[in-house]
Amino acid sequence: MVAEKIVVEAPAHSVELRNISFAFNSYKVEQTYLSFLDKLAQLMKDEDDITLTISGFADALGNKEYNKILSGKRAEQVKSYLIKQGIAANRIKTVAQGSSGFIAVNSNPDGSDNAEGRKFNRRVEITPENLPAETIVVKQQEIPEELKISK
């Protein structure tokens, strides 16, 4: 009997994409997200073709104009951090989405506020472009089922 050895090459890179959440009325990137952003910056240093679109979002509270500004500041804060890590600004586009694109409920069925759901809507989403073909993308999203918006 001849044993056959199978060699599986690991991909050159894997990237974990996760939303960055923000406290109410804040655009400060919390410490808990910095290691994720550091890994993303390293991947971008290793692969010069990768570009990012960083989209900022707000929850349903507040007026639309203010939320548009706040969501833009959230996206810009993430961009600023990546620039400080050595990533060229022209590789990162930011988009202010304001109070749109909700991924969790903002209110309960009776119309009362759902603060737990709103916290998932205060976020930044990072979309990479021009990833090498062998890159594995793992998306992390921790929204409890009862807070997800039903389609």
JSON list of C-alpha atoms in Angstrom, two decimals:
[
{"chain": "A", "resi": 1, "resn": "MET", "atom": "CA", "xyz": [0.00, 0.00, 0.00]},
{"chain": "A", "resi": 2, "resn": "VAL", "atom": "CA", "xyz": [1.34, 3.39, -0.99]},
{"chain": "A", "resi": 3, "resn": "ALA", "atom": "CA", "xyz": [0.50, 6.38, 1.17]},
{"chain": "A", "resi": 4, "resn": "GLU", "atom": "CA", "xyz": [-0.31, 9.47, -0.79]},
{"chain": "A", "resi": 5, "resn": "LYS", "atom": "CA", "xyz": [0.70, 12.76, 0.71]},
{"chain": "A", "resi": 6, "resn": "ILE", "atom": "CA", "xyz": [-1.62, 15.65, -0.05]},
{"chain": "A", "resi": 7, "resn": "VAL", "atom": "CA", "xyz": [-0.26, 19.14, 0.44]},
{"chain": "A", "resi": 8, "resn": "VAL", "atom": "CA", "xyz": [-2.78, 21.92, 0.80]},
{"chain": "A", "resi": 9, "resn": "GLU", "atom": "CA", "xyz": [-1.34, 25.38, 0.53]},
{"chain": "A", "resi": 10, "resn": "ALA", "atom": "CA", "xyz": [-2.70, 27.91, 2.95]},
{"chain": "A", "resi": 11, "resn": "PRO", "atom": "CA", "xyz": [-3.91, 31.16, 1.44]},
{"chain": "A", "resi": 12, "resn": "ALA", "atom": "CA", "xyz": [-1.42, 33.99, 1.48]},
{"chain": "A", "resi": 13, "resn": "HIS", "atom": "CA", "xyz": [-3.74, 36.10, 3.62]},
{"chain": "A", "resi": 14, "resn": "SER", "atom": "CA", "xyz": [-6.93, 35.97, 5.53]},
{"chain": "A", "resi": 15, "resn": "VAL", "atom": "CA", "xyz": [-8.78, 39.03, 6.68]},
{"chain": "A", "resi": 16, "resn": "GLU", "atom": "CA", "xyz": [-11.47, 39.29, 9.29]},
{"chain": "A", "resi": 17, "resn": "LEU", "atom": "CA", "xyz": [-13.97, 41.99, 8.53]},
{"chain": "A", "resi": 18, "resn": "ARG", "atom": "CA", "xyz": [-16.02, 43.30, 11.38]},
{"chain": "A", "resi": 19, "resn": "ASN", "atom": "CA", "xyz": [-18.15, 46.30, 12.03]},
{"chain": "A", "resi": 20, "resn": "ILE", "atom": "CA", "xyz": [-16.75, 48.89, 14.40]},
{"chain": "A", "resi": 21, "resn": "SER", "atom": "CA", "xyz": [-19.40, 49.99, 16.88]},
{"chain": "A", "resi": 22, "resn": "PHE", "atom": "CA", "xyz": [-19.61, 53.37, 18.57]},
{"chain": "A", "resi": 23, "resn": "ALA", "atom": "CA", "xyz": [-21.08, 54.73, 21.78]},
{"chain": "A", "resi": 24, "resn": "PHE", "atom": "CA", "xyz": [-24.11, 56.98, 21.48]},
{"chain": "A", "resi": 25, "resn": "ASN", "atom": "CA", "xyz": [-23.25, 60.39, 19.97]},
{"chain": "A", "resi": 26, "resn": "SER", "atom": "CA", "xyz": [-19.56, 59.43, 19.72]},
{"chain": "A", "resi": 27, "resn": "TYR", "atom": "CA", "xyz": [-17.05, 58.97, 16.92]},
{"chain": "A", "resi": 28, "resn": "LYS", "atom": "CA", "xyz": [-14.20, 57.70, 19.13]},
{"chain": "A", "resi": 29, "resn": "VAL", "atom": "CA", "xyz": [-12.81, 54.33, 18.02]},
{"chain": "A", "resi": 30, "resn": "GLU", "atom": "CA", "xyz": [-12.77, 52.11, 21.10]},
{"chain": "A", "resi": 31, "resn": "GLN", "atom": "CA", "xyz": [-9.57, 50.33, 22.16]},
{"chain": "A", "resi": 32, "resn": "THR", "atom": "CA", "xyz": [-11.16, 46.93, 21.51]},
{"chain": "A", "resi": 33, "resn": "TYR", "atom": "CA", "xyz": [-11.07, 47.53, 17.72]},
{"chain": "A", "resi": 34, "resn": "LEU", "atom": "CA", "xyz": [-7.44, 48.62, 17.40]},
{"chain": "A", "resi": 35, "resn": "SER", "atom": "CA", "xyz": [-5.92, 45.15, 16.98]},
{"chain": "A", "resi": 36, "resn": "PHE", "atom": "CA", "xyz": [-8.39, 44.46, 14.15]},
{"chain": "A", "resi": 37, "resn": "LEU", "atom": "CA", "xyz": [-7.42, 47.74, 12.47]},
{"chain": "A", "resi": 38, "resn": "ASP", "atom": "CA", "xyz": [-3.71, 46.99, 12.98]},
{"chain": "A", "resi": 39, "resn": "LYS", "atom": "CA", "xyz": [-4.12, 43.64, 11.19]},
{"chain": "A", "resi": 40, "resn": "LEU", "atom": "CA", "xyz": [-6.01, 45.34, 8.38]},
{"chain": "A", "resi": 41, "resn": "ALA", "atom": "CA", "xyz": [-3.25, 47.95, 8.06]},
{"chain": "A", "resi": 42, "resn": "GLN", "atom": "CA", "xyz": [-0.62, 45.21, 7.90]},
{"chain": "A", "resi": 43, "resn": "LEU", "atom": "CA", "xyz": [-2.54, 43.44, 5.14]},
{"chain": "A", "resi": 44, "resn": "MET", "atom": "CA", "xyz": [-2.71, 46.72, 3.20]},
{"chain": "A", "resi": 45, "resn": "LYS", "atom": "CA", "xyz": [1.05, 47.20, 3.65]},
{"chain": "A", "resi": 46, "resn": "ASP", "atom": "CA", "xyz": [1.65, 43.68, 2.32]},
{"chain": "A", "resi": 47, "resn": "GLU", "atom": "CA", "xyz": [-0.72, 44.14, -0.63]},
{"chain": "A", "resi": 48, "resn": "ASP", "atom": "CA", "xyz": [-0.37, 47.54, -2.31]},
{"chain": "A", "resi": 49, "resn": "ASP", "atom": "CA", "xyz": [-3.43, 47.11, -4.54]},
{"chain": "A", "resi": 50, "resn": "ILE", "atom": "CA", "xyz": [-5.96, 46.85, -1.71]},
{"chain": "A", "resi": 51, "resn": "THR", "atom": "CA", "xyz": [-8.21, 49.87, -1.26]},
{"chain": "A", "resi": 52, "resn": "LEU", "atom": "CA", "xyz": [-11.00, 50.40, 1.26]},
{"chain": "A", "resi": 53, "resn": "THR", "atom": "CA", "xyz": [-14.39, 52.02, 1.40]},
{"chain": "A", "resi": 54, "resn": "ILE", "atom": "CA", "xyz": [-15.26, 52.95, 4.97]},
{"chain": "A", "resi": 55, "resn": "SER", "atom": "CA", "xyz": [-18.97, 53.64, 5.49]},
{"chain": "A", "resi": 56, "resn": "GLY", "atom": "CA", "xyz": [-20.16, 55.35, 8.66]},
{"chain": "A", "resi": 57, "resn": "PHE", "atom": "CA", "xyz": [-23.67, 54.89, 10.04]},
{"chain": "A", "resi": 58, "resn": "ALA", "atom": "CA", "xyz": [-25.81, 56.35, 12.83]},
{"chain": "A", "resi": 59, "resn": "ASP", "atom": "CA", "xyz": [-28.86, 55.08, 14.67]},
{"chain": "A", "resi": 60, "resn": "ALA", "atom": "CA", "xyz": [-32.38, 56.50, 14.30]},
{"chain": "A", "resi": 61, "resn": "LEU", "atom": "CA", "xyz": [-32.18, 59.07, 17.12]},
{"chain": "A", "resi": 62, "resn": "GLY", "atom": "CA", "xyz": [-31.42, 62.69, 16.29]},
{"chain": "A", "resi": 63, "resn": "ASN", "atom": "CA", "xyz": [-31.98, 64.70, 13.16]},
{"chain": "A", "resi": 64, "resn": "LYS", "atom": "CA", "xyz": [-30.85, 63.46, 9.76]},
{"chain": "A", "resi": 65, "resn": "GLU", "atom": "CA", "xyz": [-28.36, 66.27, 9.11]},
{"chain": "A", "resi": 66, "resn": "TYR", "atom": "CA", "xyz": [-26.58, 65.76, 12.42]},
{"chain": "A", "resi": 67, "resn": "ASN", "atom": "CA", "xyz": [-26.49, 61.98, 11.95]},
{"chain": "A", "resi": 68, "resn": "LYS", "atom": "CA", "xyz": [-25.00, 62.40, 8.48]},
{"chain": "A", "resi": 69, "resn": "ILE", "atom": "CA", "xyz": [-22.18, 64.52, 9.96]},
{"chain": "A", "resi": 70, "resn": "LEU", "atom": "CA", "xyz": [-21.67, 62.12, 12.87]},
{"chain": "A", "resi": 71, "resn": "SER", "atom": "CA", "xyz": [-21.53, 59.08, 10.60]},
{"chain": "A", "resi": 72, "resn": "GLY", "atom": "CA", "xyz": [-18.95, 60.85, 8.44]},
{"chain": "A", "resi": 73, "resn": "LYS", "atom": "CA", "xyz": [-16.82, 61.61, 11.49]},
{"chain": "A", "resi": 74, "resn": "ARG", "atom": "CA", "xyz": [-16.95, 57.93, 12.44]},
{"chain": "A", "resi": 75, "resn": "ALA", "atom": "CA", "xyz": [-15.67, 56.88, 9.02]},
{"chain": "A", "resi": 76, "resn": "GLU", "atom": "CA", "xyz": [-12.98, 59.59, 9.08]},
{"chain": "A", "resi": 77, "resn": "GLN", "atom": "CA", "xyz": [-11.75, 58.46, 12.53]},
{"chain": "A", "resi": 78, "resn": "VAL", "atom": "CA", "xyz": [-11.18, 54.94, 11.23]},
{"chain": "A", "resi": 79, "resn": "LYS", "atom": "CA", "xyz": [-9.44, 56.33, 8.13]},
{"chain": "A", "resi": 80, "resn": "SER", "atom": "CA", "xyz": [-7.26, 58.55, 10.30]},
{"chain": "A", "resi": 81, "resn": "TYR", "atom": "CA", "xyz": [-6.17, 55.59, 12.41]},
{"chain": "A", "resi": 82, "resn": "LEU", "atom": "CA", "xyz": [-5.18, 53.60, 9.32]},
{"chain": "A", "resi": 83, "resn": "ILE", "atom": "CA", "xyz": [-3.25, 56.57, 7.94]},
{"chain": "A", "resi": 84, "resn": "LYS", "atom": "CA", "xyz": [-1.33, 56.78, 11.23]},
{"chain": "A", "resi": 85, "resn": "GLN", "atom": "CA", "xyz": [-0.43, 53.12, 10.70]},
{"chain": "A", "resi": 86, "resn": "GLY", "atom": "CA", "xyz": [1.22, 54.04, 7.39]},
{"chain": "A", "resi": 87, "resn": "ILE", "atom": "CA", "xyz": [-1.59, 53.57, 4.87]},
{"chain": "A", "resi": 88, "resn": "ALA", "atom": "CA", "xyz": [-1.81, 56.22, 2.13]},
{"chain": "A", "resi": 89, "resn": "ALA", "atom": "CA", "xyz": [-4.95, 58.36, 2.33]},
{"chain": "A", "resi": 90, "resn": "ASN", "atom": "CA", "xyz": [-5.69, 57.87, -1.38]},
{"chain": "A", "resi": 91, "resn": "ARG", "atom": "CA", "xyz": [-6.28, 54.16, -0.73]},
{"chain": "A", "resi": 92, "resn": "ILE", "atom": "CA", "xyz": [-9.19, 54.86, 1.62]},
{"chain": "A", "resi": 93, "resn": "LYS", "atom": "CA", "xyz": [-12.56, 56.35, 0.66]},
{"chain": "A", "resi": 94, "resn": "THR", "atom": "CA", "xyz": [-15.08, 57.36, 3.31]},
{"chain": "A", "resi": 95, "resn": "VAL", "atom": "CA", "xyz": [-18.85, 57.55, 2.95]},
{"chain": "A", "resi": 96, "resn": "ALA", "atom": "CA", "xyz": [-21.28, 59.13, 5.43]},
{"chain": "A", "resi": 97, "resn": "GLN", "atom": "CA", "xyz": [-24.49, 57.08, 5.38]},
{"chain": "A", "resi": 98, "resn": "GLY", "atom": "CA", "xyz": [-26.23, 58.92, 8.23]},
{"chain": "A", "resi": 99, "resn": "SER", "atom": "CA", "xyz": [-29.25, 57.24, 9.79]},
{"chain": "A", "resi": 100, "resn": "SER", "atom": "CA", "xyz": [-29.78, 54.68, 7.05]},
{"chain": "A", "resi": 101, "resn": "GLY", "atom": "CA", "xyz": [-28.82, 51.10, 6.30]},
{"chain": "A", "resi": 102, "resn": "PHE", "atom": "CA", "xyz": [-30.08, 49.79, 9.62]},
{"chain": "A", "resi": 103, "resn": "ILE", "atom": "CA", "xyz": [-29.02, 46.23, 10.48]},
{"chain": "A", "resi": 104, "resn": "ALA", "atom": "CA", "xyz": [-30.91, 46.03, 13.77]},
{"chain": "A", "resi": 105, "resn": "VAL", "atom": "CA", "xyz": [-34.20, 47.34, 15.12]},
{"chain": "A", "resi": 106, "resn": "ASN", "atom": "CA", "xyz": [-34.27, 50.87, 16.54]},
{"chain": "A", "resi": 107, "resn": "SER", "atom": "CA", "xyz": [-37.61, 50.45, 18.29]},
{"chain": "A", "resi": 108, "resn": "ASN", "atom": "CA", "xyz": [-39.78, 47.72, 19.71]},
{"chain": "A", "resi": 109, "resn": "PRO", "atom": "CA", "xyz": [-43.06, 46.60, 18.10]},
{"chain": "A", "resi": 110, "resn": "ASP", "atom": "CA", "xyz": [-44.96, 48.87, 20.52]},
{"chain": "A", "resi": 111, "resn": "GLY", "atom": "CA", "xyz": [-42.94, 51.87, 19.32]},
{"chain": "A", "resi": 112, "resn": "SER", "atom": "CA", "xyz": [-40.77, 52.19, 22.42]},
{"chain": "A", "resi": 113, "resn": "ASP", "atom": "CA", "xyz": [-37.02, 52.69, 22.09]},
{"chain": "A", "resi": 114, "resn": "ASN", "atom": "CA", "xyz": [-34.77, 49.66, 21.68]},
{"chain": "A", "resi": 115, "resn": "ALA", "atom": "CA", "xyz": [-31.37, 50.90, 22.87]},
{"chain": "A", "resi": 116, "resn": "GLU", "atom": "CA", "xyz": [-29.82, 47.45, 22.46]},
{"chain": "A", "resi": 117, "resn": "GLY", "atom": "CA", "xyz": [-30.77, 47.33, 18.78]},
{"chain": "A", "resi": 118, "resn": "ARG", "atom": "CA", "xyz": [-29.71, 50.92, 18.12]},
{"chain": "A", "resi": 119, "resn": "LYS", "atom": "CA", "xyz": [-26.16, 50.19, 19.28]},
{"chain": "A", "resi": 120, "resn": "PHE", "atom": "CA", "xyz": [-25.65, 47.84, 16.30]},
{"chain": "A", "resi": 121, "resn": "ASN", "atom": "CA", "xyz": [-26.67, 50.60, 13.90]},
{"chain": "A", "resi": 122, "resn": "ARG", "atom": "CA", "xyz": [-24.00, 53.01, 15.24]},
{"chain": "A", "resi": 123, "resn": "ARG", "atom": "CA", "xyz": [-21.16, 51.53, 13.24]},
{"chain": "A", "resi": 124, "resn": "VAL", "atom": "CA", "xyz": [-18.55, 51.68, 10.55]},
{"chain": "A", "resi": 125, "resn": "GLU", "atom": "CA", "xyz": [-18.44, 49.02, 7.83]},
{"chain": "A", "resi": 126, "resn": "ILE", "atom": "CA", "xyz": [-15.20, 48.39, 5.97]},
{"chain": "A", "resi": 127, "resn": "THR", "atom": "CA", "xyz": [-15.34, 47.07, 2.41]},
{"chain": "A", "resi": 128, "resn": "PRO", "atom": "CA", "xyz": [-12.01, 46.06, 0.86]},
{"chain": "A", "resi": 129, "resn": "GLU", "atom": "CA", "xyz": [-11.45, 46.11, -2.88]},
{"chain": "A", "resi": 130, "resn": "ASN", "atom": "CA", "xyz": [-8.73, 44.52, -5.02]},
{"chain": "A", "resi": 131, "resn": "LEU", "atom": "CA", "xyz": [-8.01, 41.72, -2.55]},
{"chain": "A", "resi": 132, "resn": "PRO", "atom": "CA", "xyz": [-5.65, 39.06, -3.90]},
{"chain": "A", "resi": 133, "resn": "ALA", "atom": "CA", "xyz": [-7.58, 36.06, -5.24]},
{"chain": "A", "resi": 134, "resn": "GLU", "atom": "CA", "xyz": [-6.20, 33.74, -2.57]},
{"chain": "A", "resi": 135, "resn": "THR", "atom": "CA", "xyz": [-7.38, 35.92, 0.32]},
{"chain": "A", "resi": 136, "resn": "ILE", "atom": "CA", "xyz": [-10.01, 34.44, 2.61]},
{"chain": "A", "resi": 137, "resn": "VAL", "atom": "CA", "xyz": [-12.51, 36.94, 3.94]},
{"chain": "A", "resi": 138, "resn": "VAL", "atom": "CA", "xyz": [-14.22, 36.15, 7.23]},
{"chain": "A", "resi": 139, "resn": "LYS", "atom": "CA", "xyz": [-17.10, 38.42, 8.18]},
{"chain": "A", "resi": 140, "resn": "GLN", "atom": "CA", "xyz": [-17.95, 38.79, 11.84]},
{"chain": "A", "resi": 141, "resn": "GLN", "atom": "CA", "xyz": [-21.36, 40.01, 12.91]},
{"chain": "A", "resi": 142, "resn": "GLU", "atom": "CA", "xyz": [-22.75, 39.47, 16.36]},
{"chain": "A", "resi": 143, "resn": "ILE", "atom": "CA", "xyz": [-26.34, 40.72, 16.13]},
{"chain": "A", "resi": 144, "resn": "PRO", "atom": "CA", "xyz": [-28.72, 38.63, 18.25]},
{"chain": "A", "resi": 145, "resn": "GLU", "atom": "CA", "xyz": [-31.54, 37.14, 16.16]},
{"chain": "A", "resi": 146, "resn": "GLU", "atom": "CA", "xyz": [-34.25, 39.02, 18.07]},
{"chain": "A", "resi": 147, "resn": "LEU", "atom": "CA", "xyz": [-32.64, 42.36, 17.16]},
{"chain": "A", "resi": 148, "resn": "LYS", "atom": "CA", "xyz": [-32.07, 41.71, 13.46]},
{"chain": "A", "resi": 149, "resn": "ILE", "atom": "CA", "xyz": [-34.31, 43.48, 11.00]},
{"chain": "A", "resi": 150, "resn": "SER", "atom": "CA", "xyz": [-36.49, 40.87, 9.33]},
{"chain": "A", "resi": 151, "resn": "LYS", "atom": "CA", "xyz": [-36.38, 41.03, 5.56]}
]
